[in-house]
XYZ file of C-alpha atoms in Angstrom:
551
model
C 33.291 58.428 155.705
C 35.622 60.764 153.895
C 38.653 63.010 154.802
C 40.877 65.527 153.258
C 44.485 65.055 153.256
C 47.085 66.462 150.823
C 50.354 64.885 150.312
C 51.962 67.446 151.326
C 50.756 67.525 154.418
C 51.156 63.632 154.189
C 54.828 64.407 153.650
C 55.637 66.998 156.311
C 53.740 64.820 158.658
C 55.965 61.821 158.221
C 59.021 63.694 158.183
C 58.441 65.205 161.779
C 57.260 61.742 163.063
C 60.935 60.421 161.462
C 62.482 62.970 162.869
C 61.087 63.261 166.600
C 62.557 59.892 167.178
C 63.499 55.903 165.861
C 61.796 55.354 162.620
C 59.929 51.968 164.364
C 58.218 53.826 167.317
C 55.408 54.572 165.520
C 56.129 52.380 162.014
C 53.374 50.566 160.555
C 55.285 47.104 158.973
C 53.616 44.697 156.868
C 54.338 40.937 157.153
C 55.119 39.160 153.650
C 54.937 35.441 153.689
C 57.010 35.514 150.633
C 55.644 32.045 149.548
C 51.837 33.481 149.690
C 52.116 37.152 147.945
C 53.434 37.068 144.909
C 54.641 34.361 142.136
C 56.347 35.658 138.761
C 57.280 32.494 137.005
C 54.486 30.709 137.117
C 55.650 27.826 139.485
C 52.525 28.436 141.877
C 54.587 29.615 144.530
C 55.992 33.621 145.643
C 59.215 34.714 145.279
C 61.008 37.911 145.571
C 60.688 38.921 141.977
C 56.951 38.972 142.944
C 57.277 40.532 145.954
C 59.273 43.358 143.695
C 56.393 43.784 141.455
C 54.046 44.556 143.925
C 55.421 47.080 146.235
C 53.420 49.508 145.001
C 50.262 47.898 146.639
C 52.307 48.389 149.973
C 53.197 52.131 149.142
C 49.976 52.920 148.088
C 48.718 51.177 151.382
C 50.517 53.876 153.039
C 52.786 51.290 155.096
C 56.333 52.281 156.546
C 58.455 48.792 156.253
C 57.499 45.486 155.016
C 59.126 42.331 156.940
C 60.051 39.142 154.879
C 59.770 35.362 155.697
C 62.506 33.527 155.209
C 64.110 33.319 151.504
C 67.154 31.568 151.960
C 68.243 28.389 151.186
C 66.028 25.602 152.197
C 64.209 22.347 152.077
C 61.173 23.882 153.060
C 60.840 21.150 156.030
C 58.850 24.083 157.633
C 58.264 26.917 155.249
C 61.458 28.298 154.713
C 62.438 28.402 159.097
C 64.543 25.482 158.249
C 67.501 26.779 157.025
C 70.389 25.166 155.042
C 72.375 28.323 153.787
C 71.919 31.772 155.468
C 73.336 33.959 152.846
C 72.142 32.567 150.001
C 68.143 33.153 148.491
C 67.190 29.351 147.715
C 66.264 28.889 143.678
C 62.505 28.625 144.881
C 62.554 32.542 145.684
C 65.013 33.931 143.036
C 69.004 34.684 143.603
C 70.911 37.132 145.442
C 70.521 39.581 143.123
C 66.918 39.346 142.937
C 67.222 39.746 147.048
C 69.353 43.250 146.314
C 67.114 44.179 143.468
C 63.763 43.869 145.590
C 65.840 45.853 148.724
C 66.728 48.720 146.373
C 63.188 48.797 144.921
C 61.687 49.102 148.592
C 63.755 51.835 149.179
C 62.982 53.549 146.435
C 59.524 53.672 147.247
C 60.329 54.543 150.724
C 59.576 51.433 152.261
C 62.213 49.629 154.558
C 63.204 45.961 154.719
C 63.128 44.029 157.435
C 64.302 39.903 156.648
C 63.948 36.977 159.703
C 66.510 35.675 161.272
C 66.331 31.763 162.326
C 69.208 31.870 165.114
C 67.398 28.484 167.341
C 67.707 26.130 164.922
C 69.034 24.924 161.230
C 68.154 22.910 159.140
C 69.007 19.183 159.010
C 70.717 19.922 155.788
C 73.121 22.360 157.383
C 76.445 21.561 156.302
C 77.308 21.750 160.408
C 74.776 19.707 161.032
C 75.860 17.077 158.240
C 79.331 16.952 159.794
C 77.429 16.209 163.100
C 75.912 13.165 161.720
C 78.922 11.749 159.932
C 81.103 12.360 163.204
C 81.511 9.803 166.123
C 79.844 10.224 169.282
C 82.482 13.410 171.259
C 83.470 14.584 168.091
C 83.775 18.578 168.531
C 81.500 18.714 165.298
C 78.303 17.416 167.695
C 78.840 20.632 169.892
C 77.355 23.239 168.048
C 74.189 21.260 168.747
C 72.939 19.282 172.150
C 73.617 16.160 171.198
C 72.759 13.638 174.197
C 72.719 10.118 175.422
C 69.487 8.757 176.122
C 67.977 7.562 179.689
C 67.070 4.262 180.257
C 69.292 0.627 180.476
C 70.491 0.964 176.939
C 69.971 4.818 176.272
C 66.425 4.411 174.205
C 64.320 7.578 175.996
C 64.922 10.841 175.403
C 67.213 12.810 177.538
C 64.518 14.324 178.834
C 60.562 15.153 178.786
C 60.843 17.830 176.864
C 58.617 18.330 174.119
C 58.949 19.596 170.507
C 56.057 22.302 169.972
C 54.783 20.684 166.755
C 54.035 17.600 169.013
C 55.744 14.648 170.492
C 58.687 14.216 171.637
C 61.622 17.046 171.443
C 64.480 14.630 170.872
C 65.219 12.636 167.890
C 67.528 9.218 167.950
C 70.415 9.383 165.406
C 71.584 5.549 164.218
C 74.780 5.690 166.580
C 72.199 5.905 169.483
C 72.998 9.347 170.434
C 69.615 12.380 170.756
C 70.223 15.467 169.488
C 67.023 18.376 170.485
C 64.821 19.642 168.264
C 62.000 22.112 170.025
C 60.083 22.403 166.701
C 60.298 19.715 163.777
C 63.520 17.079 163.805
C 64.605 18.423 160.578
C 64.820 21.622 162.687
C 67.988 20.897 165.070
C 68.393 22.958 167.606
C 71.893 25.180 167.684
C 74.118 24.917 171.217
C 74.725 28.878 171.653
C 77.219 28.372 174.189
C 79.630 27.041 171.565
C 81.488 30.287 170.302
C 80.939 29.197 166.668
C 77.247 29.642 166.977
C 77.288 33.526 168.318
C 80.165 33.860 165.389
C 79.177 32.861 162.486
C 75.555 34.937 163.690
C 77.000 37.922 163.863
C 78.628 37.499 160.667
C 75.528 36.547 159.003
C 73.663 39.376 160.289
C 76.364 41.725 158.583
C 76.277 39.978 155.775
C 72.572 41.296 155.285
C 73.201 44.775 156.644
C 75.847 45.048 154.511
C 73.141 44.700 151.542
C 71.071 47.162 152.893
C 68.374 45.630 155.072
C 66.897 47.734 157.961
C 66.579 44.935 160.300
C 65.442 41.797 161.301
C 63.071 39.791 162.842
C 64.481 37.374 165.314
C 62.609 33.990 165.102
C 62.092 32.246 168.338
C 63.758 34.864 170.272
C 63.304 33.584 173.776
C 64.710 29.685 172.535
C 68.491 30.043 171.809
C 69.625 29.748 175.624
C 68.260 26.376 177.610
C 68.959 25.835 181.307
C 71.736 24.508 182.670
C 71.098 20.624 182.929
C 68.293 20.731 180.737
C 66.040 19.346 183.485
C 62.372 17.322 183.387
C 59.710 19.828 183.291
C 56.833 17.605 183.425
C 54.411 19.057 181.315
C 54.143 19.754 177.456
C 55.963 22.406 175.823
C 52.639 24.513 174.988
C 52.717 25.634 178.759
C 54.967 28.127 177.866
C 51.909 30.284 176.688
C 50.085 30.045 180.018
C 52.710 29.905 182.515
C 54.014 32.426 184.901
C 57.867 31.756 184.921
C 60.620 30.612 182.505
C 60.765 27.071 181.068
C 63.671 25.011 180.629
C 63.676 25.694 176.897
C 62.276 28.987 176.765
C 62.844 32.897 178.031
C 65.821 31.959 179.910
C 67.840 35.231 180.986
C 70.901 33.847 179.020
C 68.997 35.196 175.823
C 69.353 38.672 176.657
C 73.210 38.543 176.381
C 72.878 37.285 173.009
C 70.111 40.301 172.226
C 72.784 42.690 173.591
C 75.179 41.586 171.470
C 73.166 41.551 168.459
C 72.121 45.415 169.512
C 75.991 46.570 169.455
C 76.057 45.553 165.903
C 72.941 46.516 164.464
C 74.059 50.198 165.967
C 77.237 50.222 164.385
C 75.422 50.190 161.091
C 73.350 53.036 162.257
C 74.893 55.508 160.760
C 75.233 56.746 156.825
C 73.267 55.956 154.019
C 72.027 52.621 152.954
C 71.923 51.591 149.164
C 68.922 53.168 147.916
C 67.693 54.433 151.068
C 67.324 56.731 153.793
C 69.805 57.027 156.984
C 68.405 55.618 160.222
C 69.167 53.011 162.974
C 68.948 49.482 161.695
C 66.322 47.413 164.404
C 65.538 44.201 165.764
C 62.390 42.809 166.408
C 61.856 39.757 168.912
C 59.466 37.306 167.995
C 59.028 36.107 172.232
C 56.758 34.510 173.743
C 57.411 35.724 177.068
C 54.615 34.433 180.453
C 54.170 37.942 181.089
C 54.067 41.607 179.750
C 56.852 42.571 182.346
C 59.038 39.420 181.004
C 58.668 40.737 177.721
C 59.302 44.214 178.424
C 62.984 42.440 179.448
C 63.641 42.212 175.536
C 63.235 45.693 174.680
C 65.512 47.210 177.088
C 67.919 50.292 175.775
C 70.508 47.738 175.107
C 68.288 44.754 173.762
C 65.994 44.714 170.491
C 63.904 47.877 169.312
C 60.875 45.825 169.433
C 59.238 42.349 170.674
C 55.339 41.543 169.262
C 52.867 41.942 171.412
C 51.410 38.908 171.568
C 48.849 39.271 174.596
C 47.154 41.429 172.273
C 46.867 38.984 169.643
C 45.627 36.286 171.885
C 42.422 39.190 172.985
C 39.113 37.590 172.675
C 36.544 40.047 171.475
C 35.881 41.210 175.482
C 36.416 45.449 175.981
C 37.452 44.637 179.717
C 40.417 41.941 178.884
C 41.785 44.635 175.746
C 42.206 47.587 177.970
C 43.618 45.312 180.605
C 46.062 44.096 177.611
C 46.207 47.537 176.627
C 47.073 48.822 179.728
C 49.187 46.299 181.449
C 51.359 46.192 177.862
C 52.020 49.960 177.661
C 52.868 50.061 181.547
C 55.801 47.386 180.772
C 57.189 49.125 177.913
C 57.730 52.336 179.396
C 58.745 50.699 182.423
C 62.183 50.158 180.271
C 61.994 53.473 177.776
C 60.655 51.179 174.799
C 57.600 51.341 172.923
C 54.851 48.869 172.488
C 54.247 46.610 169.275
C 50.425 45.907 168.323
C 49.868 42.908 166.189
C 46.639 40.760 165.055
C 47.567 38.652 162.801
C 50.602 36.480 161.451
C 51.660 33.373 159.651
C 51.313 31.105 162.388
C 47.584 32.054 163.499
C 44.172 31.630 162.708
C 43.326 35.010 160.614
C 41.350 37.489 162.884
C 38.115 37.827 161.002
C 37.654 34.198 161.968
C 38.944 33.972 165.504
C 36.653 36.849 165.866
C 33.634 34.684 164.796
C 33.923 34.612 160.914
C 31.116 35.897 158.537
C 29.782 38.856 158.615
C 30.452 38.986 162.078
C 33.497 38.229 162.069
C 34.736 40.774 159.489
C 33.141 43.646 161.324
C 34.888 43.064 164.501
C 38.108 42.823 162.168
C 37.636 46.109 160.654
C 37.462 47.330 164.416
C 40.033 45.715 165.296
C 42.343 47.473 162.873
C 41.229 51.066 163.778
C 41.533 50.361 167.698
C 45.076 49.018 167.094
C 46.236 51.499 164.346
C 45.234 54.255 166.971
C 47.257 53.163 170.088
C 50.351 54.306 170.425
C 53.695 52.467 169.574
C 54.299 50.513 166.239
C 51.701 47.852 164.084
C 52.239 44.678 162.116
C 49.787 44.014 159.528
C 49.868 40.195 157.983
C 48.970 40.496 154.141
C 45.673 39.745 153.111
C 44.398 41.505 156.403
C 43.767 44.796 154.575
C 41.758 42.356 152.316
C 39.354 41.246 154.925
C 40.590 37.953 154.068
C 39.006 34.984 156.283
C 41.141 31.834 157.390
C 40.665 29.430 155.080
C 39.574 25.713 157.151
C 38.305 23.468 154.976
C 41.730 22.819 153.129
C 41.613 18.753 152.010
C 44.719 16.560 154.557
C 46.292 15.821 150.851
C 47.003 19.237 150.494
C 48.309 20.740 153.603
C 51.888 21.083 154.151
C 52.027 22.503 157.779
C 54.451 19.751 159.640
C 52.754 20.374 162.938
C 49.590 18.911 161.035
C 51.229 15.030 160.590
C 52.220 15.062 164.202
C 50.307 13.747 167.186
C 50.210 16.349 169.387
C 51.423 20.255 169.611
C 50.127 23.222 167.342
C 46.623 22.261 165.753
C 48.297 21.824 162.147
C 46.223 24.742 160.516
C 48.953 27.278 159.546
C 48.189 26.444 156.045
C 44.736 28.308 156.228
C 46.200 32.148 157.148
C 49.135 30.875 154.409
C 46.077 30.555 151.118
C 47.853 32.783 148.421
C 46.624 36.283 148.137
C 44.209 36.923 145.693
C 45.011 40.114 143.329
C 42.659 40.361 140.418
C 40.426 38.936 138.262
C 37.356 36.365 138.620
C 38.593 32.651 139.567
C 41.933 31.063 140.867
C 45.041 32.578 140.849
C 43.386 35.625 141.014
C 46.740 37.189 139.395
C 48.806 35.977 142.173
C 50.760 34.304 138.659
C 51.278 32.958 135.765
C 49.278 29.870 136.811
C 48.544 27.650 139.512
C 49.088 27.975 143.654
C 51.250 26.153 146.084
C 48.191 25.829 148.001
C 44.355 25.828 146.633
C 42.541 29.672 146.796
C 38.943 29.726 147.489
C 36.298 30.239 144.849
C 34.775 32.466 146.569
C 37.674 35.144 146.948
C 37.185 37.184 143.293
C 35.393 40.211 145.929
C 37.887 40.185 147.907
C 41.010 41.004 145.799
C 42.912 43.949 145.540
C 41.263 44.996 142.223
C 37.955 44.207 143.341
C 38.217 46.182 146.564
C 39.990 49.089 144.805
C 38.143 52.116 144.872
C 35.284 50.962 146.590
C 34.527 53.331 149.845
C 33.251 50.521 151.910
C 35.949 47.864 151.663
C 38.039 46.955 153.675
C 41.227 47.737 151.587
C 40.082 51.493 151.180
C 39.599 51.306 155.211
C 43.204 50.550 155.443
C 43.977 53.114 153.499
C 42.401 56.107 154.998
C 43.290 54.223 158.353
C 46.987 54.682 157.545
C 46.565 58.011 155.876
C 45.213 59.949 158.657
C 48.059 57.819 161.046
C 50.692 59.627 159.005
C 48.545 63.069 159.188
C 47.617 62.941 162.646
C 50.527 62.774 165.347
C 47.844 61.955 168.202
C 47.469 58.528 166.200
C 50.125 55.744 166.992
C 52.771 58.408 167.797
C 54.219 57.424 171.234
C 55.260 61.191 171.976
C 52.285 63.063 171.269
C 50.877 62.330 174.327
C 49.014 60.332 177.010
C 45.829 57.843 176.505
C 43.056 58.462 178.674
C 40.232 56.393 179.189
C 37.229 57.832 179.683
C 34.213 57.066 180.952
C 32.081 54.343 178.881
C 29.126 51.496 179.142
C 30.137 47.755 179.735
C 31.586 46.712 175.901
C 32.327 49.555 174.806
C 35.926 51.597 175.419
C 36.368 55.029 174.742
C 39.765 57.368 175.277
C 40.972 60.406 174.350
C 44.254 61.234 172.937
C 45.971 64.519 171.985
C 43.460 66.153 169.325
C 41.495 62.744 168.998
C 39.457 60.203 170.785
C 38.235 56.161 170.005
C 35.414 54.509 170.513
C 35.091 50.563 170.171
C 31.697 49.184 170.848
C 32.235 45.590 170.976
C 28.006 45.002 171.858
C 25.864 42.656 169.284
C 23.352 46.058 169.262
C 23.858 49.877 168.468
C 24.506 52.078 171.441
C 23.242 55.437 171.775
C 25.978 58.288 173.437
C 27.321 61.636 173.981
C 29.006 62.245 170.514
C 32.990 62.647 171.483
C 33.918 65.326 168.485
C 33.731 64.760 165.016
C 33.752 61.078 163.148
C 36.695 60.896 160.819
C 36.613 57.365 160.005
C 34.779 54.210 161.525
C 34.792 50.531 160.697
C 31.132 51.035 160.020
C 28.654 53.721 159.192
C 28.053 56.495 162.402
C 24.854 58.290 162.730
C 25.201 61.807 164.474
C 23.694 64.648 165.261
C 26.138 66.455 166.757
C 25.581 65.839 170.502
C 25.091 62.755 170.375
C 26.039 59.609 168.208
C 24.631 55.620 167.608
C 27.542 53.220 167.600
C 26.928 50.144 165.408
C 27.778 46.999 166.845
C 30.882 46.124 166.648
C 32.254 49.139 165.725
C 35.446 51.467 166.023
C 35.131 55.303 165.026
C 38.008 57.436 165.598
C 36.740 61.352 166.127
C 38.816 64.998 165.856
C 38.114 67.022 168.983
């Protein structure tokens, strides 16, 4: 399905979306797992130099920001969200100046930068944490993280029940008999944010950035830094937090949002002017929290608080019309409940790729494609994860020798699979790397990928890739798509499995049903997932389908 778009229409259209409001309202941002997209000396894994080189897949993409995982220095205990040195890019993924280079380049091409933040934890190797260790038990150095003694007649269990969410137990016995916590991995230490140190040298990291010209950040494990008072027994496993209706000990405690608030005063104090290379606008942040319930996350994106929080009921949708729009619906309510906008996502490092959870194949790549259209037509902002625009599928028959997820060598907790949404992407040519490099790849690429690379895809009118494109073309043309002040969305009407609304100028249909469905045609197709047959009056859906239409 075709459509005609000039660029400067393209151009005036993105201007008055910029200008009606904050940039990230209606921004499309596209996840880089920095170790995954790019490699340009030839060690098999990404870094930034690579990332450099191929912005112009991300321009041409028609994207608005793209979001980087964590660069700095490292051991790589868990991917780079163990961190030893927060202002300094760790050998693996270039220097500093490759880190400035890549920010100038983005802005250049109009893209923003967004770079994580790991405030919960450090790594092991942190030089505070090292002073910890080599400290007596009450030495002032063991503050900045919980350090406890254990229960039991000679200290030997944990402080408490808690437990880590790779699996096992949360605490970790150091050789003077003292715990210190760990939610995630033990060479991930958690950091003691009532301890003024903590919330200083934060702040002064987060300048650090801004003051190279990054447009934000995404806050890792947003809803961790605070714990309860006491840090009492729960009596279940850490995963509850995903299924439970209140606050755990550990996570979404209240105390969070003063440290969000904080955060907010400085990221608007570097509102203002013009960035190196780039354009003036507020500098956001974007909570990554898992909150029990829409209204709990709403709490995060209050005037004062972060800009955005992921929408993470929407990632964890099954392929079931009546739980989206309840997603849909109950999401959007919360957000404007508190003057924010809502943040689609469906797809990130730490998940199974949609085309599979969807049912993999064939299948599974159709309801993907859908998918995409029914979230790049809501309105508020999308994440894309790379490789999503590809079609690409998770990758689950990886060999144990060559996995390197740490949740995958522990007992219990996440199922150890992150390493199958991590594959590197594939770029050109016939067989492994695909051009993701010089040679070789951290982690092994399917055989079976050479269709699904960027060159490959290029130019064809029925891949996915070109999807994308027109997808986030006629976004940028069309204010009634994504914008969150063009209008209302109004459902309409529709069979069981299939959803249909209208807004401003445009309407969606998702049919979600194994079979075509026969209706009333809502306007005129523009783009769908998969090929619409119409008449006029009326139209036959494929199966899982999404067609957007101009009234």
């Amino acid at each position: 399905m075709t459509h005609e778009l000039t660029a400067s229409r393209l151009a005036s259209a993105s201007s008055k979306v910029t200008a009606s409001g904050g940039w990230w309202r209606d921004a499309v941002i596209y996840q880089v797992y920095v170790r995954s997209f790019a490699d340009s000396d030839g060690d098999g894994v990404g870094d930034l130099r690579g990332v450099r080189a191929r912005l112009p897949h991300l321009a041409r993409l028609g994207v608005d920001a793209v979001w980087l995982t964590p660069f700095y220095v490292s051991p790589q205990a868990d991917g780079g969200y163990d961190v030893a040195d927060y202002r300094a890019v760790d050998p693996l993924f270039g220097d500093l100046a490759d880190a400035d280079d890549l920010v100038r380049a983005a802005h250049a091409l109009g893209l923003r930068v967004i770079v994580d933040v790991v405030p919960n934890h450090t790594s092991e190797r942190h030089p505070w944490f090292q002073e910890a260790l080599a400290a007596p038990a009450g030495h002032p150095a063991r503050d900045r993280y919980h350090f406890r003694p254990g229960r039991g007649a000679a200290g030997e269990l944990p402080p408490n029940d808690w437990e880590s969410v790779f699996g096992g137990p949360a605490w970790t016995r150091t050789p003077d008999g003292a715990w210190y916590l760990h939610l995630f991995a033990p060479e991930q230490p958690d950091l003691n944010w009532e301890h003024p140190e903590v919330a200083e040298e934060f702040a002064s990291v987060l300048r650090f950035w801004l003051d190279l010209g990054v447009d934000g950040f995404r806050i890792d494990v947003a809803h961790g830094m605070v714990k309860a008072p006491g840090m009492p027994d729960i009596g279940r496993g850490a995963q509850a937090t995903l299924i439970g209706t209140e606050p755990l000990p550990f996570f979404d405690q209240d105390g969070v949002h003063e440290i969000h608030r904080a955060w907010r005063r400085l990221l608007d104090s570097y509102s203002s002017g013009l960035r190196p290379g780039g354009a003036p606008g507020p500098r956001i942040g974007v909570a990554e929290a898992w909150a029990p319930t829409s209204e709990r996350l709403a709490l995060y994106v209050r005037p004062d608080e972060m800009h955005q929080a992921f929408n993470f009921r929407f990632l964890n949708c099954p392929w079931d019309t009546r739980t989206m729009r309840t997603v849909i619906d109950e999401s959007l309510a919360a957000t404007a409940s508190v003057g924010a906008t809502t943040t689609w996502v469906l797809s990130n490092h730490d998940v199974v790729r949609h085309v599979t959870r969807y049912g993999g194949g064939a299948q599974g790549l159709a309801r993907a494609r859908a998918a995409a259209l029914l979230m790049l037509a809501l309105p508020g902002s999308a994440y894309l994860y790379q490789g999503e625009e590809l079609g690409l599928p998770e990758v689950v028959d990886l060999p144990d020798e060559v996995r390197q997820d740490p949740a995958f060598v522990r007992s219990a907790g996440q199922d150890g699979l992150r390493d199958g949404c991590r594959i590197p992407l594939p770029w050109s040519g016939e067989e492994p790397p695909y051009g993701f490099g010089p040679a070789g790849t951290w982690l092994p690429q399917p055989r079976d990928w050479a269709p699904l690379s960027v060159a490959a895809q290029t130019g064809d009118p029925h891949s996915t890739l070109e999807l994308y494109r027109a997808a986030l073309e006629l976004r940028r043309a069309l204010p009634g798509l994504g914008s969150p002040d063009a209008g209302p969305l109004t459902w309409l009407s529709a069979p069981d499995g299939v959803l249909l609304f209208t807004r401003p100028g445009f309407a969606c249909t998702l049919n979600s049903r194994s079979e075509p469905l026969e209706l009333p045609s809502p306007g005129r197709p523009v783009l769908s997932s998969a090929p619409v047959e119409t008449d006029g009056r009326t139209v036959l859906l494929p199966s899982d389908s999404c067609t957007w239409w101009a009234l």
